[in-house]
Amino acid sequence: MQSLNVANIGGYLDPASGEWRDVPGTTVEMVPAPLGLQPTDYIIASWQDRPYGEVESLLASSVHDGNRIAIRLDWASARPNTGAGEGFPDAAAIAFPVRGEPELMQMGSEDAPVHFLQWMARKNMVRSVLATGIGLSVTAPSIAETVAAGWSSGRWTVVFTREMSGTSDVSSLSPEKNSQIGFAIWNGANEERAGIKAVSPAWEDLILRA
Amino acid sequence: MSSKQVAMVIDLNKCIGCQTCTVACKTQWTSGEGQEGMWWNTVATAPGKGTPKNWENMGGGFRNGKAQPGKLPKQTEFGDPWEFNFEEALFSGDQHATLGPVGEEPDWGTNWDEDIGAGEYPNSYFFYIPRICNHCTKPACMEACPRGAIFKRDEDGIVLINEDHCRGFRFCQEACPYKEIYYNTVSGTAQKCIFCLPRVEEGVATACSRQCPGRVRFLGFLDDKDGPIYKLVHEHKVALPLHPEYETQPNVFYIPPLAPPSFDDEGNPVDDKRIPIDYLISLFGPEVRQSIEKIKAEREKRKRGEPSELMDVLISRNWLDMFGPFTNQPQDVAKTLEERARG
């Protein structure tokens, strides 16, 4: 997918903003995260006969202004689940390789971590997370991440933003080098959480236009 | 498996269902935000649906060593915390006002089916069954957690949840076949009985054990041959785990209830089998037969004036003998800790 260069991403923070109409989107095929990769026997036993990760695709689009990048996801969701009380929230994540060549499906490894931003419909919050494998994630440094989300007519639209500069645990993004991005979607109504999710099966190229 | 394992034995022949243990635990541990509906200790009437409602049909645990799917218990199945009309009943001056829950009429709560039991009069029966986290030797909760947020301490076998790692995924709640884990919707984490860890570490018995007016709960290490736990579980083999078929190897054990007599149509007592043995087997496994026979035989010995170590342990004339190495007085420990803090 491509990230268009705009003067200022300020007009793109709202996922319903008309500015996004002129930004071409990329359809990303999604698949259920493999059952065999789930980290515990219990999770495998309890989900082997239960469908999950049924979001077949999402539409991803992006703009950047040289300092910050905005990434908009748009996917079908019959109804919004905020996970109020004891429910599980709808959620989405965008992932970036930090160093080395991490396997997206494996959530990276100790030498090749994956950084991701996760939005959850509960409290409409975003978390910056560093993963070094399945079930091995810790809070990552803040990169001034923000999120805005809305649900209408059977679709969630979510805009993540972050600084393009990185840290030792967050990959920097720039027009000078090709980057990669991965995606995950959780359907709260189906009690999806942790590794029970829909994922993009491989890294997508993320090309930032100069 | 831990190097050492604390354990509890609960004598169902002595429990009177007073809920003092429940309240001791509640005031000690679960008065925080989001814990309003949490009861790390419950006492339910058996037979009954228990807490959460129908927990024995919710799955989890293991079968032939394989993890079994479980149902996620809902807060309504544990019982929503009720609001009470304290203002009206206690301070309004209306002498006819009675204390009771307000709002939507509740239809379930912990101990909801108290004293209902089963059987037809005059052969109806019930007994009380206190429950806490079993601090299992093979904890299904621990094995289910994808984040490794649940651990079993090597020094005492207590199973704890690291809430800094917990993300509230609640696979543990599903996997625990005893449904002894709660979800705190405010903190977004799973919480459960901690076997009064801060007390036990200072040699003080658990709150539920110390506060029990019936001297029902024994404490100690499983391998302490001089302690009550070893004697009841391993030596006399009368204390049994609840639902051993769940294969988690619980470390809370029960002295099964001896039954009162059944009556014939004329009202004459005919036997002492009013609690169906099949029901007890469904709770404690087939070993419950030997356990009951052993207790009955030892009782008869005492009736004949003969000595019985088992009866002496169960009667527990010396209160502190019930608690193995956990005999320190809380007030003494508090004083020591204060002095330590003052340097």
GROMACS .gro file of N, CA and C in nm, chain B residues 170-313:
model
  432
  380ARG      N    1  -0.942  -1.378   2.992
  380ARG     CA    2  -1.035  -1.466   3.063
  380ARG      C    3  -1.040  -1.611   3.012
  381PHE      N    4  -0.936  -1.656   2.944
  381PHE     CA    5  -0.928  -1.799   2.915
  381PHE      C    6  -0.918  -1.877   3.046
  382CYS      N    7  -0.858  -1.814   3.148
  382CYS     CA    8  -0.845  -1.880   3.278
  382CYS      C    9  -0.981  -1.908   3.339
  383GLN      N   10  -1.071  -1.812   3.326
  383GLN     CA   11  -1.206  -1.831   3.382
  383GLN      C   12  -1.276  -1.950   3.315
  384GLU      N   13  -1.257  -1.960   3.184
  384GLU     CA   14  -1.318  -2.071   3.112
  384GLU      C   15  -1.255  -2.204   3.151
  385ALA      N   16  -1.122  -2.203   3.163
  385ALA     CA   17  -1.049  -2.328   3.182
  385ALA      C   18  -1.062  -2.382   3.323
  386CYS      N   19  -1.079  -2.295   3.422
  386CYS     CA   20  -1.093  -2.343   3.560
  386CYS      C   21  -1.223  -2.422   3.571
  387PRO      N   22  -1.217  -2.551   3.600
  387PRO     CA   23  -1.340  -2.630   3.605
  387PRO      C   24  -1.423  -2.599   3.730
  388TYR      N   25  -1.361  -2.533   3.827
  388TYR     CA   26  -1.432  -2.498   3.951
  388TYR      C   27  -1.492  -2.357   3.942
  389LYS      N   28  -1.459  -2.285   3.835
  389LYS     CA   29  -1.510  -2.149   3.811
  389LYS      C   30  -1.487  -2.061   3.933
  390GLU      N   31  -1.362  -2.064   3.978
  390GLU     CA   32  -1.324  -1.989   4.098
  390GLU      C   33  -1.253  -1.858   4.063
  391ILE      N   34  -1.254  -1.819   3.936
  391ILE     CA   35  -1.187  -1.695   3.897
  391ILE      C   36  -1.293  -1.593   3.857
  392TYR      N   37  -1.272  -1.470   3.902
  392TYR     CA   38  -1.364  -1.361   3.871
  392TYR      C   39  -1.296  -1.263   3.776
  393TYR      N   40  -1.378  -1.182   3.710
  393TYR     CA   41  -1.325  -1.077   3.623
  393TYR      C   42  -1.365  -0.942   3.681
  394ASN      N   43  -1.265  -0.858   3.704
  394ASN     CA   44  -1.290  -0.724   3.757
  394ASN      C   45  -1.305  -0.629   3.637
  395THR      N   46  -1.428  -0.580   3.616
  395THR     CA   47  -1.452  -0.497   3.497
  395THR      C   48  -1.390  -0.359   3.511
  396VAL      N   49  -1.353  -0.319   3.631
  396VAL     CA   50  -1.289  -0.188   3.650
  396VAL      C   51  -1.140  -0.196   3.618
  397SER      N   52  -1.071  -0.296   3.675
  397SER     CA   53  -0.928  -0.309   3.648
  397SER      C   54  -0.902  -0.384   3.517
  398GLY      N   55  -1.004  -0.454   3.466
  398GLY     CA   56  -0.985  -0.530   3.343
  398GLY      C   57  -0.897  -0.651   3.362
  399THR      N   58  -0.893  -0.704   3.485
  399THR     CA   59  -0.806  -0.819   3.512
  399THR      C   60  -0.885  -0.929   3.584
  400ALA      N   61  -0.828  -1.049   3.578
  400ALA     CA   62  -0.886  -1.163   3.649
  400ALA      C   63  -0.836  -1.160   3.793
  401GLN      N   64  -0.923  -1.199   3.886
  401GLN     CA   65  -0.886  -1.198   4.028
  401GLN      C   66  -0.946  -1.321   4.095
  402LYS      N   67  -0.878  -1.368   4.198
  402LYS     CA   68  -0.925  -1.488   4.268
  402LYS      C   69  -0.861  -1.499   4.405
  403CYS      N   70  -0.904  -1.600   4.480
  403CYS     CA   71  -0.848  -1.632   4.613
  403CYS      C   72  -0.697  -1.643   4.605
  404ILE      N   73  -0.629  -1.579   4.699
  404ILE     CA   74  -0.482  -1.583   4.703
  404ILE      C   75  -0.432  -1.665   4.821
  405PHE      N   76  -0.520  -1.747   4.878
  405PHE     CA   77  -0.489  -1.830   4.995
  405PHE      C   78  -0.430  -1.741   5.105
  406CYS      N   79  -0.484  -1.621   5.116
  406CYS     CA   80  -0.438  -1.524   5.218
  406CYS      C   81  -0.285  -1.516   5.222
  407LEU      N   82  -0.225  -1.506   5.104
  407LEU     CA   83  -0.079  -1.509   5.094
  407LEU      C   84  -0.006  -1.422   5.196
  408PRO      N   85  -0.045  -1.293   5.213
  408PRO     CA   86   0.032  -1.211   5.310
  408PRO      C   87   0.020  -1.262   5.453
  409ARG      N   88  -0.090  -1.327   5.486
  409ARG     CA   89  -0.105  -1.385   5.620
  409ARG      C   90  -0.019  -1.511   5.631
  410VAL      N   91  -0.036  -1.600   5.535
  410VAL     CA   92   0.035  -1.728   5.537
  410VAL      C   93   0.186  -1.707   5.541
  411GLU      N   94   0.234  -1.606   5.468
  411GLU     CA   95   0.378  -1.578   5.468
  411GLU      C   96   0.428  -1.537   5.606
  412GLU      N   97   0.338  -1.485   5.690
  412GLU     CA   98   0.375  -1.446   5.826
  412GLU      C   99   0.333  -1.552   5.928
  413GLY      N  100   0.297  -1.669   5.879
  413GLY     CA  101   0.261  -1.778   5.971
  413GLY      C  102   0.123  -1.764   6.032
  414VAL      N  103   0.038  -1.683   5.968
  414VAL     CA  104  -0.100  -1.665   6.017
  414VAL      C  105  -0.195  -1.745   5.928
  415ALA      N  106  -0.289  -1.812   5.988
  415ALA     CA  107  -0.385  -1.893   5.912
  415ALA      C  108  -0.472  -1.804   5.823
  416THR      N  109  -0.529  -1.863   5.719
  416THR     CA  110  -0.618  -1.789   5.629
  416THR      C  111  -0.736  -1.734   5.709
  417ALA      N  112  -0.792  -1.624   5.660
  417ALA     CA  113  -0.903  -1.559   5.732
  417ALA      C  114  -1.022  -1.654   5.742
  418CYS      N  115  -1.050  -1.726   5.635
  418CYS     CA  116  -1.167  -1.816   5.638
  418CYS      C  117  -1.148  -1.925   5.743
  419SER      N  118  -1.025  -1.971   5.761
  419SER     CA  119  -0.999  -2.076   5.859
  419SER      C  120  -1.009  -2.022   6.001
  420ARG      N  121  -0.942  -1.910   6.026
  420ARG     CA  122  -0.939  -1.857   6.163
  420ARG      C  123  -1.076  -1.811   6.209
  421GLN      N  124  -1.154  -1.752   6.118
  421GLN     CA  125  -1.283  -1.696   6.160
  421GLN      C  126  -1.392  -1.802   6.173
  422CYS      N  127  -1.368  -1.921   6.126
  422CYS     CA  128  -1.472  -2.025   6.125
  422CYS      C  129  -1.511  -2.064   6.269
  423PRO      N  130  -1.637  -2.040   6.308
  423PRO     CA  131  -1.676  -2.075   6.444
  423PRO      C  132  -1.692  -2.226   6.463
  424GLY      N  133  -1.699  -2.301   6.353
  424GLY     CA  134  -1.723  -2.444   6.364
  424GLY      C  135  -1.597  -2.529   6.363
  425ARG      N  136  -1.479  -2.464   6.358
  425ARG     CA  137  -1.352  -2.538   6.350
  425ARG      C  138  -1.356  -2.638   6.233
  426VAL      N  139  -1.394  -2.585   6.119
  426VAL     CA  140  -1.418  -2.669   6.001
  426VAL      C  141  -1.293  -2.684   5.915
  427ARG      N  142  -1.206  -2.581   5.913
  427ARG     CA  143  -1.101  -2.577   5.812
  427ARG      C  144  -0.962  -2.600   5.871
  428PHE      N  145  -0.898  -2.705   5.826
  428PHE     CA  146  -0.761  -2.737   5.866
  428PHE      C  147  -0.665  -2.682   5.762
  429LEU      N  148  -0.547  -2.647   5.809
  429LEU     CA  149  -0.445  -2.591   5.719
  429LEU      C  150  -0.312  -2.660   5.742
  430GLY      N  151  -0.227  -2.652   5.643
  430GLY     CA  152  -0.092  -2.702   5.663
  430GLY      C  153  -0.027  -2.740   5.531
  431PHE      N  154   0.093  -2.799   5.541
  431PHE     CA  155   0.160  -2.848   5.422
  431PHE      C  156   0.126  -2.995   5.403
  432LEU      N  157   0.108  -3.032   5.276
  432LEU     CA  158   0.067  -3.169   5.245
  432LEU      C  159   0.166  -3.274   5.294
  433ASP      N  160   0.296  -3.237   5.299
  433ASP     CA  161   0.397  -3.337   5.334
  433ASP      C  162   0.440  -3.328   5.480
  434ASP      N  163   0.372  -3.246   5.560
  434ASP     CA  164   0.409  -3.231   5.701
  434ASP      C  165   0.343  -3.345   5.781
  435LYS      N  166   0.424  -3.447   5.810
  435LYS     CA  167   0.365  -3.569   5.867
  435LYS      C  168   0.306  -3.548   6.005
  436ASP      N  169   0.346  -3.440   6.072
  436ASP     CA  170   0.289  -3.413   6.205
  436ASP      C  171   0.166  -3.324   6.197
  437GLY      N  172   0.138  -3.269   6.080
  437GLY     CA  173   0.028  -3.174   6.065
  437GLY      C  174  -0.104  -3.244   6.035
  438PRO      N  175  -0.215  -3.172   6.050
  438PRO     CA  176  -0.347  -3.233   6.030
  438PRO      C  177  -0.375  -3.271   5.885
  439ILE      N  178  -0.317  -3.195   5.793
  439ILE     CA  179  -0.347  -3.220   5.651
  439ILE      C  180  -0.294  -3.358   5.610
  440TYR      N  181  -0.169  -3.384   5.642
  440TYR     CA  182  -0.109  -3.512   5.604
  440TYR      C  183  -0.189  -3.626   5.666
  441LYS      N  184  -0.224  -3.608   5.794
  441LYS     CA  185  -0.298  -3.715   5.863
  441LYS      C  186  -0.432  -3.742   5.795
  442LEU      N  187  -0.503  -3.637   5.759
  442LEU     CA  188  -0.638  -3.654   5.704
  442LEU      C  189  -0.637  -3.698   5.558
  443VAL      N  190  -0.539  -3.646   5.482
  443VAL     CA  191  -0.536  -3.677   5.339
  443VAL      C  192  -0.461  -3.808   5.313
  444HIS      N  193  -0.340  -3.818   5.368
  444HIS     CA  194  -0.253  -3.931   5.331
  444HIS      C  195  -0.257  -4.047   5.430
  445GLU      N  196  -0.261  -4.016   5.559
  445GLU     CA  197  -0.252  -4.123   5.656
  445GLU      C  198  -0.387  -4.196   5.671
  446HIS      N  199  -0.489  -4.121   5.706
  446HIS     CA  200  -0.621  -4.184   5.725
  446HIS      C  201  -0.702  -4.189   5.595
  447LYS      N  202  -0.661  -4.111   5.496
  447LYS     CA  203  -0.726  -4.112   5.363
  447LYS      C  204  -0.876  -4.085   5.372
  448VAL      N  205  -0.913  -3.991   5.457
  448VAL     CA  206  -1.056  -3.957   5.469
  448VAL      C  207  -1.089  -3.825   5.401
  449ALA      N  208  -0.989  -3.742   5.371
  449ALA     CA  209  -1.016  -3.613   5.306
  449ALA      C  210  -0.993  -3.626   5.156
  450LEU      N  211  -1.092  -3.584   5.079
  450LEU     CA  212  -1.091  -3.609   4.934
  450LEU      C  213  -1.110  -3.478   4.857
  451PRO      N  214  -1.049  -3.470   4.738
  451PRO     CA  215  -1.070  -3.350   4.656
  451PRO      C  216  -1.209  -3.350   4.593
  452LEU      N  217  -1.259  -3.232   4.566
  452LEU     CA  218  -1.388  -3.219   4.498
  452LEU      C  219  -1.367  -3.240   4.348
  453HIS      N  220  -1.450  -3.322   4.290
  453HIS     CA  221  -1.443  -3.351   4.146
  453HIS      C  222  -1.301  -3.383   4.099
  454PRO      N  223  -1.246  -3.492   4.149
  454PRO     CA  224  -1.110  -3.529   4.103
  454PRO      C  225  -1.106  -3.557   3.954
  455GLU      N  226  -1.222  -3.587   3.895
  455GLU     CA  227  -1.225  -3.620   3.752
  455GLU      C  228  -1.190  -3.499   3.664
  456TYR      N  229  -1.185  -3.380   3.722
  456TYR     CA  230  -1.143  -3.264   3.643
  456TYR      C  231  -0.992  -3.264   3.619
  457GLU      N  232  -0.922  -3.352   3.692
  457GLU     CA  233  -0.778  -3.378   3.670
  457GLU      C  234  -0.687  -3.259   3.695
  458THR      N  235  -0.728  -3.166   3.780
  458THR     CA  236  -0.638  -3.053   3.811
  458THR      C  237  -0.565  -3.076   3.942
  459GLN      N  238  -0.597  -3.183   4.012
  459GLN     CA  239  -0.537  -3.217   4.142
  459GLN      C  240  -0.550  -3.102   4.243
  460PRO      N  241  -0.673  -3.079   4.289
  460PRO     CA  242  -0.697  -2.971   4.384
  460PRO      C  243  -0.622  -2.993   4.515
  461ASN      N  244  -0.592  -2.884   4.584
  461ASN     CA  245  -0.528  -2.892   4.715
  461ASN      C  246  -0.620  -2.844   4.827
  462VAL      N  247  -0.749  -2.838   4.797
  462VAL     CA  248  -0.850  -2.825   4.901
  462VAL      C  249  -0.922  -2.961   4.904
  463PHE      N  250  -0.931  -3.016   5.025
  463PHE     CA  251  -0.987  -3.151   5.040
  463PHE      C  252  -1.108  -3.143   5.134
  464TYR      N  253  -1.195  -3.241   5.123
  464TYR     CA  254  -1.319  -3.241   5.202
  464TYR      C  255  -1.336  -3.370   5.280
  465ILE      N  256  -1.379  -3.354   5.406
  465ILE     CA  257  -1.428  -3.470   5.481
  465ILE      C  258  -1.573  -3.487   5.441
  466PRO      N  259  -1.609  -3.599   5.376
  466PRO     CA  260  -1.746  -3.610   5.324
  466PRO      C  261  -1.848  -3.615   5.437
  467PRO      N  262  -1.971  -3.572   5.408
  467PRO     CA  263  -2.073  -3.568   5.512
  467PRO      C  264  -2.131  -3.706   5.539
  468LEU      N  265  -2.137  -3.743   5.666
  468LEU     CA  266  -2.209  -3.866   5.701
  468LEU      C  267  -2.358  -3.833   5.698
  469ALA      N  268  -2.437  -3.930   5.657
  469ALA     CA  269  -2.580  -3.903   5.639
  469ALA      C  270  -2.658  -3.930   5.768
  470PRO      N  271  -2.763  -3.853   5.790
  470PRO     CA  272  -2.856  -3.886   5.899
  470PRO      C  273  -2.943  -4.004   5.856
  471PRO      N  274  -3.023  -4.058   5.948
  471PRO     CA  275  -3.103  -4.175   5.909
  471PRO      C  276  -3.212  -4.143   5.807
  472SER      N  277  -3.246  -4.244   5.727
  472SER     CA  278  -3.369  -4.236   5.646
  472SER      C  279  -3.483  -4.287   5.733
  473PHE      N  280  -3.604  -4.244   5.700
  473PHE     CA  281  -3.722  -4.289   5.775
  473PHE      C  282  -3.812  -4.370   5.684
  474ASP      N  283  -3.874  -4.474   5.742
  474ASP     CA  284  -3.973  -4.550   5.664
  474ASP      C  285  -4.110  -4.482   5.674
  475ASP      N  286  -4.210  -4.545   5.615
  475ASP     CA  287  -4.343  -4.484   5.610
  475ASP      C  288  -4.402  -4.460   5.749
  476GLU      N  289  -4.357  -4.540   5.846
  476GLU     CA  290  -4.407  -4.527   5.983
  476GLU      C  291  -4.330  -4.420   6.060
  477GLY      N  292  -4.225  -4.364   5.995
  477GLY     CA  293  -4.145  -4.264   6.065
  477GLY      C  294  -4.034  -4.323   6.148
  478ASN      N  295  -4.004  -4.450   6.125
  478ASN     CA  296  -3.895  -4.514   6.201
  478ASN      C  297  -3.763  -4.498   6.126
  479PRO      N  298  -3.654  -4.467   6.198
  479PRO     CA  299  -3.524  -4.460   6.130
  479PRO      C  300  -3.481  -4.599   6.084
  480VAL      N  301  -3.439  -4.609   5.959
  480VAL     CA  302  -3.408  -4.741   5.904
  480VAL      C  303  -3.260  -4.760   5.868
  481ASP      N  304  -3.193  -4.653   5.828
  481ASP     CA  305  -3.052  -4.668   5.796
  481ASP      C  306  -2.987  -4.530   5.809
  482ASP      N  307  -2.862  -4.522   5.775
  482ASP     CA  308  -2.795  -4.392   5.783
  482ASP      C  309  -2.747  -4.351   5.644
  483LYS      N  310  -2.835  -4.369   5.547
  483LYS     CA  311  -2.794  -4.343   5.409
  483LYS      C  312  -2.885  -4.241   5.342
  484ARG      N  313  -2.923  -4.138   5.417
  484ARG     CA  314  -3.018  -4.045   5.356
  484ARG      C  315  -2.955  -3.968   5.240
  485ILE      N  316  -2.826  -3.938   5.251
  485ILE     CA  317  -2.757  -3.874   5.137
  485ILE      C  318  -2.715  -3.987   5.042
  486PRO      N  319  -2.770  -3.991   4.921
  486PRO     CA  320  -2.738  -4.103   4.830
  486PRO      C  321  -2.588  -4.111   4.804
  487ILE      N  322  -2.535  -4.231   4.818
  487ILE     CA  323  -2.391  -4.250   4.799
  487ILE      C  324  -2.349  -4.213   4.656
  488ASP      N  325  -2.439  -4.237   4.560
  488ASP     CA  326  -2.404  -4.201   4.421
  488ASP      C  327  -2.381  -4.051   4.406
  489TYR      N  328  -2.458  -3.973   4.483
  489TYR     CA  329  -2.437  -3.829   4.476
  489TYR      C  330  -2.299  -3.791   4.532
  490LEU      N  331  -2.265  -3.854   4.644
  490LEU     CA  332  -2.134  -3.824   4.704
  490LEU      C  333  -2.020  -3.871   4.612
  491ILE      N  334  -2.041  -3.985   4.547
  491ILE     CA  335  -1.940  -4.033   4.452
  491ILE      C  336  -1.924  -3.934   4.337
  492SER      N  337  -2.038  -3.875   4.295
  492SER     CA  338  -2.031  -3.777   4.185
  492SER      C  339  -1.951  -3.654   4.226
  493LEU      N  340  -1.945  -3.627   4.355
  493LEU     CA  341  -1.868  -3.510   4.402
  493LEU      C  342  -1.722  -3.545   4.432
  494PHE      N  343  -1.703  -3.659   4.501
  494PHE     CA  344  -1.570  -3.686   4.558
  494PHE      C  345  -1.503  -3.811   4.501
  495GLY      N  346  -1.566  -3.875   4.406
  495GLY     CA  347  -1.507  -3.995   4.347
  495GLY      C  348  -1.540  -4.118   4.431
  496PRO      N  349  -1.507  -4.238   4.380
  496PRO     CA  350  -1.544  -4.363   4.448
  496PRO      C  351  -1.477  -4.381   4.584
  497GLU      N  352  -1.366  -4.311   4.607
  497GLU     CA  353  -1.297  -4.324   4.737
  497GLU      C  354  -1.384  -4.277   4.853
  498VAL      N  355  -1.492  -4.206   4.821
  498VAL     CA  356  -1.577  -4.154   4.928
  498VAL      C  357  -1.637  -4.268   5.012
  499ARG      N  358  -1.655  -4.387   4.952
  499ARG     CA  359  -1.709  -4.501   5.028
  499ARG      C  360  -1.616  -4.538   5.143
  500GLN      N  361  -1.487  -4.555   5.109
  500GLN     CA  362  -1.391  -4.593   5.213
  500GLN      C  363  -1.378  -4.483   5.318
  501SER      N  364  -1.382  -4.359   5.272
  501SER     CA  365  -1.369  -4.246   5.365
  501SER      C  366  -1.482  -4.250   5.467
  502ILE      N  367  -1.603  -4.267   5.420
  502ILE     CA  368  -1.718  -4.268   5.511
  502ILE      C  369  -1.712  -4.389   5.605
  503GLU      N  370  -1.678  -4.504   5.549
  503GLU     CA  371  -1.670  -4.623   5.633
  503GLU      C  372  -1.563  -4.607   5.741
  504LYS      N  373  -1.451  -4.546   5.703
  504LYS     CA  374  -1.342  -4.525   5.798
  504LYS      C  375  -1.387  -4.432   5.912
  505ILE      N  376  -1.452  -4.323   5.877
  505ILE     CA  377  -1.497  -4.227   5.979
  505ILE      C  378  -1.599  -4.295   6.072
  506LYS      N  379  -1.690  -4.370   6.012
  506LYS     CA  380  -1.791  -4.438   6.094
  506LYS      C  381  -1.726  -4.537   6.191
  507ALA      N  382  -1.627  -4.612   6.140
  507ALA     CA  383  -1.559  -4.711   6.224
  507ALA      C  384  -1.485  -4.643   6.339
  508GLU      N  385  -1.420  -4.530   6.307
  508GLU     CA  386  -1.345  -4.458   6.412
  508GLU      C  387  -1.442  -4.398   6.514
  509ARG      N  388  -1.556  -4.355   6.468
  509ARG     CA  389  -1.659  -4.303   6.558
  509ARG      C  390  -1.703  -4.412   6.657
  510GLU      N  391  -1.725  -4.530   6.600
  510GLU     CA  392  -1.766  -4.642   6.686
  510GLU      C  393  -1.658  -4.673   6.789
  511LYS      N  394  -1.533  -4.665   6.747
  511LYS     CA  395  -1.423  -4.689   6.842
  511LYS      C  396  -1.432  -4.592   6.959
  512ARG      N  397  -1.454  -4.468   6.929
  512ARG     CA  398  -1.462  -4.368   7.036
  512ARG      C  399  -1.583  -4.397   7.126
  513LYS      N  400  -1.694  -4.440   7.061
  513LYS     CA  401  -1.813  -4.473   7.141
  513LYS      C  402  -1.782  -4.584   7.241
  514ARG      N  403  -1.693  -4.675   7.200
  514ARG     CA  404  -1.656  -4.786   7.288
  514ARG      C  405  -1.549  -4.743   7.389
  515GLY      N  406  -1.509  -4.617   7.382
  515GLY     CA  407  -1.409  -4.567   7.476
  515GLY      C  408  -1.267  -4.593   7.433
  516GLU      N  409  -1.251  -4.638   7.309
  516GLU     CA  410  -1.115  -4.664   7.260
  516GLU      C  411  -1.057  -4.536   7.201
  517PRO      N  412  -0.924  -4.527   7.199
  517PRO     CA  413  -0.863  -4.407   7.140
  517PRO      C  414  -0.878  -4.405   6.987
  518SER      N  415  -0.888  -4.284   6.930
  518SER     CA  416  -0.892  -4.269   6.784
  518SER      C  417  -0.822  -4.139   6.747
  519GLU      N  418  -0.706  -4.154   6.687
  519GLU     CA  419  -0.635  -4.033   6.646
  519GLU      C  420  -0.717  -3.954   6.545
  520LEU      N  421  -0.784  -4.025   6.454
  520LEU     CA  422  -0.863  -3.956   6.352
  520LEU      C  423  -0.972  -3.869   6.416
  521MET      N  424  -1.044  -3.929   6.512
  521MET     CA  425  -1.150  -3.850   6.577
  521MET      C  426  -1.091  -3.731   6.653
  522ASP      N  427  -0.975  -3.752   6.715
  522ASP     CA  428  -0.912  -3.641   6.788
  522ASP      C  429  -0.878  -3.526   6.692
  523VAL      N  430  -0.824  -3.563   6.576
  523VAL     CA  431  -0.789  -3.458   6.479
  523VAL      C  432  -0.916  -3.387   6.433
   0.00000   0.00000   0.00000
